[in-house]
Short mmCIF file of C-alpha atoms and ligand atoms in Angstrom, two decimals:
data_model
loop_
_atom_site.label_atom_id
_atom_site.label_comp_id
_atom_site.label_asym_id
_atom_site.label_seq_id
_atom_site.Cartn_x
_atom_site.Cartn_y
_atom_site.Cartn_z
CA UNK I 1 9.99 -8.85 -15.31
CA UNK I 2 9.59 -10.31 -18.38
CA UNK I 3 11.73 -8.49 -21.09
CA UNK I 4 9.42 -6.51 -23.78
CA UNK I 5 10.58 -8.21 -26.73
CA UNK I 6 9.19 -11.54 -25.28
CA UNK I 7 5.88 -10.68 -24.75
CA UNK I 8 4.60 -10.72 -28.13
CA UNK I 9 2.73 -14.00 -28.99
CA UNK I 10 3.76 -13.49 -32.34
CA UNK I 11 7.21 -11.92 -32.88
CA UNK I 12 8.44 -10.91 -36.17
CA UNK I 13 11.62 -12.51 -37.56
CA UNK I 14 13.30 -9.20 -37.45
CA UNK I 15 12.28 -9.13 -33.67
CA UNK I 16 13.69 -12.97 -32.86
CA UNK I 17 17.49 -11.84 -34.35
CA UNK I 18 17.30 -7.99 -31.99
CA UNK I 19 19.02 -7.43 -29.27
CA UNK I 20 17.22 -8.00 -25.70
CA UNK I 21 15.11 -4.71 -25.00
CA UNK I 22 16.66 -2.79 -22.34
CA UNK I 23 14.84 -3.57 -19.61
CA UNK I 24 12.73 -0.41 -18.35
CA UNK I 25 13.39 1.51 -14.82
CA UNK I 26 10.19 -0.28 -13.79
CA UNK I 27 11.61 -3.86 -14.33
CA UNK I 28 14.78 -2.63 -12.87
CA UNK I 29 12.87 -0.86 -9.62
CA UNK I 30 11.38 -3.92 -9.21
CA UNK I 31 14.25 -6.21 -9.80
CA UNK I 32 16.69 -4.10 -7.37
CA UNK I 33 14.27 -3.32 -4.44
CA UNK I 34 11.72 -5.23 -2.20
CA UNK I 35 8.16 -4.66 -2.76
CA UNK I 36 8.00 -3.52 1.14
CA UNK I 37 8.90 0.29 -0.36
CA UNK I 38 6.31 0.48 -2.66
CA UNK I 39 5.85 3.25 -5.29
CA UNK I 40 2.21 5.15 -5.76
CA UNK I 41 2.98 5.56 -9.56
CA UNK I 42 5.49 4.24 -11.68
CA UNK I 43 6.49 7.51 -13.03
CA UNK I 44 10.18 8.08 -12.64
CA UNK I 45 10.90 11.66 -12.48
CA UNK I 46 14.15 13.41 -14.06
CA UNK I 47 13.71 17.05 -13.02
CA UNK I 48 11.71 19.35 -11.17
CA UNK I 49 10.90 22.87 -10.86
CA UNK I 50 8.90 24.98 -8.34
CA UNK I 51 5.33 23.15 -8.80
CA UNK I 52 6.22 21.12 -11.87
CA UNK I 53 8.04 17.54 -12.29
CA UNK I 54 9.25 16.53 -15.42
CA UNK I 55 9.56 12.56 -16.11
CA UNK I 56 12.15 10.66 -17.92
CA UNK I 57 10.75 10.86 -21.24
CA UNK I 58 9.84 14.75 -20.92
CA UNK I 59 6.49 15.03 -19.58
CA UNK I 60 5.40 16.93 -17.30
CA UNK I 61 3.36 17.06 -14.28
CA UNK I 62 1.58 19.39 -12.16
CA UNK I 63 2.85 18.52 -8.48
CA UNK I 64 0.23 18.18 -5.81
CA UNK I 65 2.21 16.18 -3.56
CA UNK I 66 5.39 18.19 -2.60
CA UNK I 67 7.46 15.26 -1.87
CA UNK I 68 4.86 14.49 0.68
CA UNK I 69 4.28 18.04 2.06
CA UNK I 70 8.40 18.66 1.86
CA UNK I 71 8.71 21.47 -0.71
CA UNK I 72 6.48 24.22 0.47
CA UNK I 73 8.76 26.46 -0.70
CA UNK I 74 8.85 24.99 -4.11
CA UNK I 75 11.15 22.53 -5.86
CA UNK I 76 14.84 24.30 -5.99
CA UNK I 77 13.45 27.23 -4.50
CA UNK I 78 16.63 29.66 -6.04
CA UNK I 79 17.51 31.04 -2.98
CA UNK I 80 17.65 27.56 -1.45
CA UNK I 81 19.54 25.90 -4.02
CA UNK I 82 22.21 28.99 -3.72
CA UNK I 83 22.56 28.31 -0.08
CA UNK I 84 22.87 24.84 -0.01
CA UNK I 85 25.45 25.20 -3.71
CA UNK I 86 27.38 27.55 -1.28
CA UNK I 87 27.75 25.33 1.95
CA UNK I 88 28.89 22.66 -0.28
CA UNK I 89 31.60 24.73 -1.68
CA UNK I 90 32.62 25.29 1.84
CA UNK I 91 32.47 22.12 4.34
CA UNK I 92 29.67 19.08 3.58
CA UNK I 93 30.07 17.18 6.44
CA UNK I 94 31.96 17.23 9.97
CA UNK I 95 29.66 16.11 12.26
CA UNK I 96 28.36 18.40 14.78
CA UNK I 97 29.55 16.26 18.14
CA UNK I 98 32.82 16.23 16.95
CA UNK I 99 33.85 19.65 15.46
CA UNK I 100 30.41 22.44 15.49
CA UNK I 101 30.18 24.77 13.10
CA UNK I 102 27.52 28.16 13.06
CA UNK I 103 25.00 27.13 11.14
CA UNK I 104 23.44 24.47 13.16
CA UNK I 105 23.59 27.25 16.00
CA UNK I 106 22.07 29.64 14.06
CA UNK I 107 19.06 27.44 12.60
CA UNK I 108 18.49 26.33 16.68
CA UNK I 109 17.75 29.60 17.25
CA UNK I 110 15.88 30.65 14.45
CA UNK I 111 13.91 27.56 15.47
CA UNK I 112 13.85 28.94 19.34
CA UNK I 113 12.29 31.70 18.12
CA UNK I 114 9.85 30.87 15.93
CA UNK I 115 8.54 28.03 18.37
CA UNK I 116 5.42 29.28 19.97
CA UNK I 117 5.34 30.71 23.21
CA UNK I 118 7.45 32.58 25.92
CA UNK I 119 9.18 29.98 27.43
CA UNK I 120 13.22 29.80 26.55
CA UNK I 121 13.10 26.87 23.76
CA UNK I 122 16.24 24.47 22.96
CA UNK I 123 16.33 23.16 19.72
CA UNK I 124 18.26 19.36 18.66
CA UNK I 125 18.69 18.85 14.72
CA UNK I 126 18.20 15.49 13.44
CA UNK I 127 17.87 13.98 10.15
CA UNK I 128 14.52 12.47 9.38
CA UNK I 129 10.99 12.82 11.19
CA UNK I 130 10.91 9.41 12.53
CA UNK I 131 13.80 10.26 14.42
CA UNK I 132 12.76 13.73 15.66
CA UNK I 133 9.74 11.41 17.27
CA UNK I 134 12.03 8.83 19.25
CA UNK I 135 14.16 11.22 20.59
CA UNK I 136 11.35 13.43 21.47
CA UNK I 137 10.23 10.69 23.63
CA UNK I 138 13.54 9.91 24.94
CA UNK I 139 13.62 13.62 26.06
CA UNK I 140 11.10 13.96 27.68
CA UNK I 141 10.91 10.32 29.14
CA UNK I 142 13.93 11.56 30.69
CA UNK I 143 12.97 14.45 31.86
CA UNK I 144 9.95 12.96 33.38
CA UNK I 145 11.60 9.69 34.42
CA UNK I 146 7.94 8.26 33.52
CA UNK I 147 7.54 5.23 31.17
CA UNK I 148 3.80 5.80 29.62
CA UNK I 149 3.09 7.74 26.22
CA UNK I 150 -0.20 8.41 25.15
CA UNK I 151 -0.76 9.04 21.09
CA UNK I 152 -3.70 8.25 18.95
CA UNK I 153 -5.76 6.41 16.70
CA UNK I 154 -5.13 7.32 12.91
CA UNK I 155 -1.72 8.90 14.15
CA UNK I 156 0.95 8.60 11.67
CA UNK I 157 4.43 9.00 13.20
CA UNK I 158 7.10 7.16 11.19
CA UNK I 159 8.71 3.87 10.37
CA UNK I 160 11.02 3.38 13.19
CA UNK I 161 9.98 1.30 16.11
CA UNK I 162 9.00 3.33 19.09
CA UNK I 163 7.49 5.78 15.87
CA UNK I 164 5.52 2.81 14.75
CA UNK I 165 4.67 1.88 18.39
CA UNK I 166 3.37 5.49 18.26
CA UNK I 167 1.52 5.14 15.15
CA UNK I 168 -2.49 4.33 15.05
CA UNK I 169 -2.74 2.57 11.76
CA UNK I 170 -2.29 -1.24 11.77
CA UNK I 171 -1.66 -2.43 7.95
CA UNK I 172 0.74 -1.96 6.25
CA UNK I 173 3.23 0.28 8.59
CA UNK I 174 2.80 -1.74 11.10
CA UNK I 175 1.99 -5.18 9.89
CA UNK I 176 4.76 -7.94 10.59
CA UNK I 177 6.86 -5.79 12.44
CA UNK I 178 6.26 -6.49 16.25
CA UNK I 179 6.66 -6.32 19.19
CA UNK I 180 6.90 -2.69 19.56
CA UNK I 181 8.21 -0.62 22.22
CA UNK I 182 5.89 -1.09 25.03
CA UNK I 183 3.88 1.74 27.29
CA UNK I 184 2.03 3.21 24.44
CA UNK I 185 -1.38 3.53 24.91
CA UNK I 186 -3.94 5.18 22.12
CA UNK I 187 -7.24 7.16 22.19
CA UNK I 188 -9.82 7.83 19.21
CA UNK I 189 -8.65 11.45 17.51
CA UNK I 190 -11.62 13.67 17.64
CA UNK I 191 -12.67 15.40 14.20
CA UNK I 192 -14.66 18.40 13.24
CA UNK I 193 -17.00 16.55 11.44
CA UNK I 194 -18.13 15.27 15.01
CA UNK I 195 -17.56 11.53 14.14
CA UNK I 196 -15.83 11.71 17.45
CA UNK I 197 -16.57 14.49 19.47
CA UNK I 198 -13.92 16.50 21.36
CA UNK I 199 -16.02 15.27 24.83
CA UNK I 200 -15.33 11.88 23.84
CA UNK I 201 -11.66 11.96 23.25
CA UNK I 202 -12.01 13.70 26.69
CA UNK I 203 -13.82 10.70 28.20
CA UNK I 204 -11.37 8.19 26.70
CA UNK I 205 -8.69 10.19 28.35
CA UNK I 206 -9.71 10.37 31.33
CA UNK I 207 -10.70 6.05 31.14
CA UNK I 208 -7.54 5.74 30.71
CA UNK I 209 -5.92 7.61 33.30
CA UNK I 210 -8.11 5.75 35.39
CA UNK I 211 -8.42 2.15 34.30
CA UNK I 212 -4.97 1.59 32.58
CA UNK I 213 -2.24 4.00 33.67
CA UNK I 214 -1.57 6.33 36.85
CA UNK I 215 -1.34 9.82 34.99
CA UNK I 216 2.06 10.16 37.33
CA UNK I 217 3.47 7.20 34.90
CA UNK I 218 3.00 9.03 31.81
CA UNK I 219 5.59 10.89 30.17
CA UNK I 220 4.26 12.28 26.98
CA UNK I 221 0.97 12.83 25.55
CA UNK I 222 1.70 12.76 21.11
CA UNK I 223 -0.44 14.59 18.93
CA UNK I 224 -0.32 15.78 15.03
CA UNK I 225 -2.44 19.23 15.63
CA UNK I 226 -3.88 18.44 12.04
CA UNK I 227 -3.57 14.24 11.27
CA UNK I 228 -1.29 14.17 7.99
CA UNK I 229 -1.37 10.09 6.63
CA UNK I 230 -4.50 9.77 8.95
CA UNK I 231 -6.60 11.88 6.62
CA UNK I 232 -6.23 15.56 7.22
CA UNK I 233 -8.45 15.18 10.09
CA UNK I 234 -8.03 18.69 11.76
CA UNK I 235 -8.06 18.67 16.12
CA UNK I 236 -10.52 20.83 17.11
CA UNK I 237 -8.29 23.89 19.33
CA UNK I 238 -10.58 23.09 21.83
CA UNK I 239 -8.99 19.82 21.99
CA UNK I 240 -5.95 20.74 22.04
CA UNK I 241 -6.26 23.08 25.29
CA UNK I 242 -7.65 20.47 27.15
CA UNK I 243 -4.46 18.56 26.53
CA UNK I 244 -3.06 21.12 27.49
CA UNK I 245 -4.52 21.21 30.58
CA UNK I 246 -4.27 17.67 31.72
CA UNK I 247 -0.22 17.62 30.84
CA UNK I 248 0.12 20.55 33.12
CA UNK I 249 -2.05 19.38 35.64
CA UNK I 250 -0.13 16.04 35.86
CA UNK I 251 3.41 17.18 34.52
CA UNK I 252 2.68 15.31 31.12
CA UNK I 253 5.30 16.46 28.13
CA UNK I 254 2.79 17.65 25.68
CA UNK I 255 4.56 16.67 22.24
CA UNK I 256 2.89 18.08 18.91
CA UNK I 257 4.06 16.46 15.53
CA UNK I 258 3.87 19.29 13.25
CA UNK I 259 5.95 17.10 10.44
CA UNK I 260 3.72 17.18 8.39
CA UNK I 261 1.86 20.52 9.36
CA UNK I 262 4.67 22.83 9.60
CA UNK I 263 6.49 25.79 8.25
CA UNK I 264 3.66 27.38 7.21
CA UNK I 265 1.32 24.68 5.42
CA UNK I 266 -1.32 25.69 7.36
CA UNK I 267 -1.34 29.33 7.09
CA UNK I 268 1.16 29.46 10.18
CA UNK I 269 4.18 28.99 10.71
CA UNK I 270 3.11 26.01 13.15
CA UNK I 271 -0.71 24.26 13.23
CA UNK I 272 -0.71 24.47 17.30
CA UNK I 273 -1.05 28.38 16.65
CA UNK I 274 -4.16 28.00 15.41
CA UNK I 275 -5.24 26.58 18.98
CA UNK I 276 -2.77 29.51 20.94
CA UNK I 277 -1.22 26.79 23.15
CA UNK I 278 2.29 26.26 24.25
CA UNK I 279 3.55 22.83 23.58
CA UNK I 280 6.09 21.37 25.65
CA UNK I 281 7.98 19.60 22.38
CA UNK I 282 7.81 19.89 18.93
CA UNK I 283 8.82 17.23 15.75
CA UNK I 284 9.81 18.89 12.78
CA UNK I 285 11.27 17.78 9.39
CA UNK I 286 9.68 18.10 6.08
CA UNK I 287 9.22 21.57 5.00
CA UNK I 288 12.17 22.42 7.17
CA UNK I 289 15.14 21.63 4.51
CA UNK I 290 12.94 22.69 1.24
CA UNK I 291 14.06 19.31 0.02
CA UNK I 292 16.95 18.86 2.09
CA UNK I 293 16.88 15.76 4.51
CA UNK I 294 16.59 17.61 8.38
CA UNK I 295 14.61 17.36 11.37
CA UNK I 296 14.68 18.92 14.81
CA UNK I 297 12.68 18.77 18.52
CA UNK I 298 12.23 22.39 19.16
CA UNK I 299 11.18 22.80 23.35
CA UNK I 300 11.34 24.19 26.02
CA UNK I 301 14.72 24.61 27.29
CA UNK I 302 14.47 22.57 30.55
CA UNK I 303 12.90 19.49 29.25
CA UNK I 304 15.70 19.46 26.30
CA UNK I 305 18.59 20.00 28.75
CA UNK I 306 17.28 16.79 30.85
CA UNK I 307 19.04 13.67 28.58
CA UNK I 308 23.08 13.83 29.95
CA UNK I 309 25.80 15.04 27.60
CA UNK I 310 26.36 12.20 24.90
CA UNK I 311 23.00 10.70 25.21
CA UNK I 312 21.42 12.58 21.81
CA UNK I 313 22.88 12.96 18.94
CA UNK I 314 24.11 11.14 15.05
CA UNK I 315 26.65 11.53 12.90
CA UNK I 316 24.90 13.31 9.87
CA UNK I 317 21.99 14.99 12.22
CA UNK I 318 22.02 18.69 11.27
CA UNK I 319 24.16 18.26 8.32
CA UNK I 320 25.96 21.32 7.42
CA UNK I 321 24.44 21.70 3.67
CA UNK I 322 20.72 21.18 5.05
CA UNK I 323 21.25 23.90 7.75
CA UNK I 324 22.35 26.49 4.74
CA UNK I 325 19.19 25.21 3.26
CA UNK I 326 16.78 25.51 6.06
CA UNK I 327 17.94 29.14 6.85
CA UNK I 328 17.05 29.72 3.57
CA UNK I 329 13.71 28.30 3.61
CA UNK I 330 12.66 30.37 6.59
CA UNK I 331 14.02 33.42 5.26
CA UNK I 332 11.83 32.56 1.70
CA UNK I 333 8.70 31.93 4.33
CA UNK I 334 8.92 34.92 5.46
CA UNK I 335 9.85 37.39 2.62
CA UNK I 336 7.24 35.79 0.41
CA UNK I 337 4.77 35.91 3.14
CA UNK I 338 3.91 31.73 2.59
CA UNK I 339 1.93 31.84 5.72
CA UNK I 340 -0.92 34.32 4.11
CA UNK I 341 -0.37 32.55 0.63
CA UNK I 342 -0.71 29.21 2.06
CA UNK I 343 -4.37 30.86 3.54
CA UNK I 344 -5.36 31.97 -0.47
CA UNK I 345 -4.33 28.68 -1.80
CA UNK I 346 -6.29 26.66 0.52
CA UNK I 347 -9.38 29.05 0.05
CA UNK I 348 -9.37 28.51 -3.85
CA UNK I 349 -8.84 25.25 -3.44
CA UNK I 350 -11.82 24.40 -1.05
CA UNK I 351 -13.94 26.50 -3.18
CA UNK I 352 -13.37 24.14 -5.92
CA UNK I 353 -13.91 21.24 -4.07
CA UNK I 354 -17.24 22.35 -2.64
CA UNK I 355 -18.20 23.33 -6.11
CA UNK I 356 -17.52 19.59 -7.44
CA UNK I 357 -18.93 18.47 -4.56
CA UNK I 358 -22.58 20.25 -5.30
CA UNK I 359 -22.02 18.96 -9.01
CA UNK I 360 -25.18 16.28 -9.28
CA UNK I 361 -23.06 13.76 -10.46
CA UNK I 362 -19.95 14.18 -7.69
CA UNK I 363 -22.36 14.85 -4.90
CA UNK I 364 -22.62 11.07 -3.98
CA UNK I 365 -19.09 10.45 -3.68
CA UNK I 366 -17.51 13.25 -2.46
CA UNK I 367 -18.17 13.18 1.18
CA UNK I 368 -15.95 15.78 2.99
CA UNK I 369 -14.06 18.82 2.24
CA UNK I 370 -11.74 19.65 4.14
CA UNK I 371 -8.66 21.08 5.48
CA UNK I 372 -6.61 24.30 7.06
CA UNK I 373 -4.97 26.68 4.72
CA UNK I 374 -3.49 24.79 1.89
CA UNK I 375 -3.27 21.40 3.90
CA UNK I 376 -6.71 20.51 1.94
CA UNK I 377 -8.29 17.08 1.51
CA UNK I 378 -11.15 15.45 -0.30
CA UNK I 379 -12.66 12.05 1.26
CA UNK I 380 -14.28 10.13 -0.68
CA UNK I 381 -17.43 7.67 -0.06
CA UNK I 382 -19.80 5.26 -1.39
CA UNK I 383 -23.60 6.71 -2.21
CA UNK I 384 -23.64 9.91 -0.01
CA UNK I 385 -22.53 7.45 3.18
CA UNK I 386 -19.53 8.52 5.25
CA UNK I 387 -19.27 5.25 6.57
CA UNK I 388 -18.61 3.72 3.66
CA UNK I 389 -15.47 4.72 1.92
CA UNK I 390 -14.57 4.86 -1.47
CA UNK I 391 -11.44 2.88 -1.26
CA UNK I 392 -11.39 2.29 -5.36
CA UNK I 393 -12.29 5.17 -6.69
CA UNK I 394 -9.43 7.04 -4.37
CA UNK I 395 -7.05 4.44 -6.10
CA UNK I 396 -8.14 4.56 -9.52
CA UNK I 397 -8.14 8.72 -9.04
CA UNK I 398 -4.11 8.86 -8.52
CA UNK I 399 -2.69 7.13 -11.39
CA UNK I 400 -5.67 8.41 -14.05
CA UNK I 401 -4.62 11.83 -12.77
CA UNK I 402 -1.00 11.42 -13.58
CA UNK I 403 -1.92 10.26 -16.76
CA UNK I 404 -3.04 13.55 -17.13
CA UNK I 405 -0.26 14.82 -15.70
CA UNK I 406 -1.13 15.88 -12.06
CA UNK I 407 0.25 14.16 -9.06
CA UNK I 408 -1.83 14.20 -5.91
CA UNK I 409 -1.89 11.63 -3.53
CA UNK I 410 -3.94 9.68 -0.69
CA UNK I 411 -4.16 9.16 2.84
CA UNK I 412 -6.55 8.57 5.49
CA UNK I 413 -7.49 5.16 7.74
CA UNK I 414 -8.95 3.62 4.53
CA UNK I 415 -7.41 5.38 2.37
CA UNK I 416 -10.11 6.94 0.66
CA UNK I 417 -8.99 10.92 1.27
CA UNK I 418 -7.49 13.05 -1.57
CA UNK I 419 -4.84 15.26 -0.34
CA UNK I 420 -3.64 18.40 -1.81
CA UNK I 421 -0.23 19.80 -0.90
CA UNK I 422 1.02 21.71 -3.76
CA UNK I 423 3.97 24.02 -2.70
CA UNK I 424 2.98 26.86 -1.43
CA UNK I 425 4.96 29.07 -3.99
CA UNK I 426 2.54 28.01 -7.15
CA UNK I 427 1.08 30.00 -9.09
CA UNK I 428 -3.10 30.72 -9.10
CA UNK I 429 -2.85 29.50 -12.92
CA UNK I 430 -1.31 26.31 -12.49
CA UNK I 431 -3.41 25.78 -9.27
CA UNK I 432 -6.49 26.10 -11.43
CA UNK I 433 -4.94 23.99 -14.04
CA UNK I 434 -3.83 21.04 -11.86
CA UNK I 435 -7.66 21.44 -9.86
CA UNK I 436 -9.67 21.32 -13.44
CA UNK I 437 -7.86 17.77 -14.25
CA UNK I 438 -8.49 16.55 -11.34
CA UNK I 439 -12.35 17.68 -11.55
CA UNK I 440 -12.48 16.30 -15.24
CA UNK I 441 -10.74 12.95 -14.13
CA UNK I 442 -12.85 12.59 -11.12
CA UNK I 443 -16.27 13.06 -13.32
CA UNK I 444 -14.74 10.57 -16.07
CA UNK I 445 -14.25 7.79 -13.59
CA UNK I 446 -17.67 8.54 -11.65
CA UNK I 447 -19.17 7.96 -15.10
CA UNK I 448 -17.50 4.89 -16.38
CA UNK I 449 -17.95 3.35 -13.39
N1 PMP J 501 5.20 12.40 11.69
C1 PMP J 501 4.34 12.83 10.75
C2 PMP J 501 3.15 13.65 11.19
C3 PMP J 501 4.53 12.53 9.40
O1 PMP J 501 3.65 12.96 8.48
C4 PMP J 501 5.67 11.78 9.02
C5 PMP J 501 5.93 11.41 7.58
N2 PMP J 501 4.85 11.28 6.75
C6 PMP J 501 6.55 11.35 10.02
C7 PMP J 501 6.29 11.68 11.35
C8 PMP J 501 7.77 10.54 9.69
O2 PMP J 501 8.70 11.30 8.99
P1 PMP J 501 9.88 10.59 8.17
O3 PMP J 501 9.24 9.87 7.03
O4 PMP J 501 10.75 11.74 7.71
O5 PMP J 501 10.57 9.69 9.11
#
């Protein structure tokens, strides 16, 4: 990047005999680190507190985004930060194959018990979601000793390999990177909004099991119970017991990704409770550490004992100072009672929305509301038409919003859904702050355009 002081067309005489202008974090960002990690805004951010983020020159910004759905529990929950301040003061790192220590224990079986239904669960800490994914399928690929895994369309998994092999969106996770991991196979997501119908998903299913793949060669059916990056698209529960129901006829793993729905974004702890099923696995990470890099597959106990001793593991999975921190975080779920909060939140939020959305002027391009608890999203379309998505306007929405100082970001297929994830621990009056700028910046743009 060209340094500031040469940009001028005209510079002063005093400016030709200055110093070189420092170059900015931007230029050095950009300098230091390939374009392939790319940044939504270029707002570097200094310090952050509970739903608020504070940039390098001191303003400050309404957080919508949680770190992608990580703090739920706020930025530096106290609590949190005391835990993991205390476990540092103690032992950081020892890895768990080599020398165990309690808390890992004690967070599997927190985990164990929180994981819905009766079945015994086991519970494997990793560090990041991607991996929770791969060795989910290595689990139960070798419990199964079956090959096939079945995820779908719009899925969002992670960045590693068999995760990418895994994920249903093409550019730009998975763009250049082949060949994947072979024996994945995907079907169309179904949506509330009846785009695709539960029936169909059904149909496609069932094609497959038929046409492609001998359901006794499939190891794992993946699902997110709500789709995170693939727009907030929300599996009817119906849905979800019919997967149910062809995993157990067959003996399919049934693996739910609640990464990005978990620890009570949803207004449960987990999204498959809204649905009452019992998956076989679960992915978790995120929300987990309250900032804290962890992940785990929580399942039940006979599928997790089936890899042999030595064949899961990594040296910094379940670090010591993120298991202080994710004990914390469930105990601050549960004493603040997140789960019914996260319910509140996502009800004043939709209100909002649907009041925009009946706003004359809004009406055309805000397609969709929608959402469970405080995992809310806006899509947005061209002219009233939900096939045509409003691609721009979603783009031009995120940065004018910061400029206003609100950070919300977007997902979806075509990237033309608003999410809102604001930790679950803010307060109604910054809620209805951070919602009225992105109202007033959504009606400025609609009218300039
Ligand atoms: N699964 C889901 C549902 C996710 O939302 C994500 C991250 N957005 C991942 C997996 C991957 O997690 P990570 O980035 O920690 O590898």
């Amino acid at each position: 990047m060209v340094p500031n002081h040469l940009e001028s067309p005209i510079a002063s005489t005093v400016d030709q005999f200055e110093a070189p202008a420092e170059p900015t974090w931007g230029a050095r960002r950009e300098a230091a680190i390939p374009r392939g990690l790319s940044n939504l805004l270029p707002i570097f951010v200094e310090r952050a507190e509970n739903a608020e983020l504070w940039d390098l020159e001191g303003r400050r910004y309404i957080d919508f985004a949680a770190g992608i759905a990580v703090v739920n529990t706020g930025h530096r929950h106290p609590k949190i930060v005391a835990a993991a301040h205390a476990q540092l003061d103690r032992i950081t790192h020892a890895c768990f194959q080599v020398t165990p220590y309690p808390s890992y224990v004690e967070l599997a079986e927190r985990l164990n018990a929180l994981a819905p239904g009766p079945t015994p669960k086991k519970t494997l800490l990793l560090t990041t979601g991607a991996e929770a994914v791969e060795n989910a399928v290595k689990i139960a690929r070798a419990h199964t000793r079956r090959r096939g895994v079945v995820a779908f369309s719009g899925g969002f998994h992670g960045r590693t390999m068999m995760a990418l092999a895994l994920t249903g969106k093409v550019v730009p996770y998975k763009s250049g990177f082949g060949p994947f991991p072979g024996d994945v196979y995907h079907l169309p997501f179904p949506n509330e909004r009846g785009s695709v119908k539960v029936e169909e998903s059904i149909q496609a299913l069932d094609n497959l099991l038929h046409a492609d793949l001998d359901p006794s060669e499939i190891a794992a059916i993946l699902i997110e119970p709500v789709q995170g990056e693939g727009g907030f698209n929300v599996a009817p529960p119906e849905f979800m017991r019919a997967l149910r129901q062809v995993c157990d006829e067959h003996g399919i793993v049934l693996i739910v990704d609640e990464i990005q729905t978990g620890f009570a974004r949803t207004g449960r702890m987990f999204a498959t409770e809204h649905s009452g099923i019992e998956p076989d696995l679960m992915t978790l990470a995120k929300g987990l550490g309250g900032g804290l890099p962890i992940s785990a597959v929580t399942g039940k106990a006979e599928i997790m004992d089936a890899p042999l001793p030595g064949g899961l593991g990594g040296t910094f999975a379940g670090s010591p100072v993120a298991c202080a921190a994710a004990l914390a975080v469930l105990d601050v779920i549960e004493e603040e009672g997140l789960c019914a909060r996260a319910n509140e939140l996502g009800m004043q939020m939709r209100r909002f929305l649907e009041t925009l959305r009946a706003e004359p002027s809004l009406s055309p391009v805000i397609g969709d509301v929608r959402g469970i608890g405080a995992m809310v999203a806006m899509e947005l379309v061209e002219d009233g038409d939900m096939r045509r998505p409003g691609v721009a306007l979603t783009m031009a929405l995120s940065p004018a919003c910061a400029e206003r100082g609100v950070v919300i970001l977007p997902c979806g297929l075509y990237r033309n859904v608003v999410r809102f994830l604001a930790p679950l621990t803010i307060s109604d009056a910054l809620l209805h702050e951070g919602l009225a700028i992105v109202g007033d910046t959504l009606r400025d743009l609609v009218a300039a355009a």
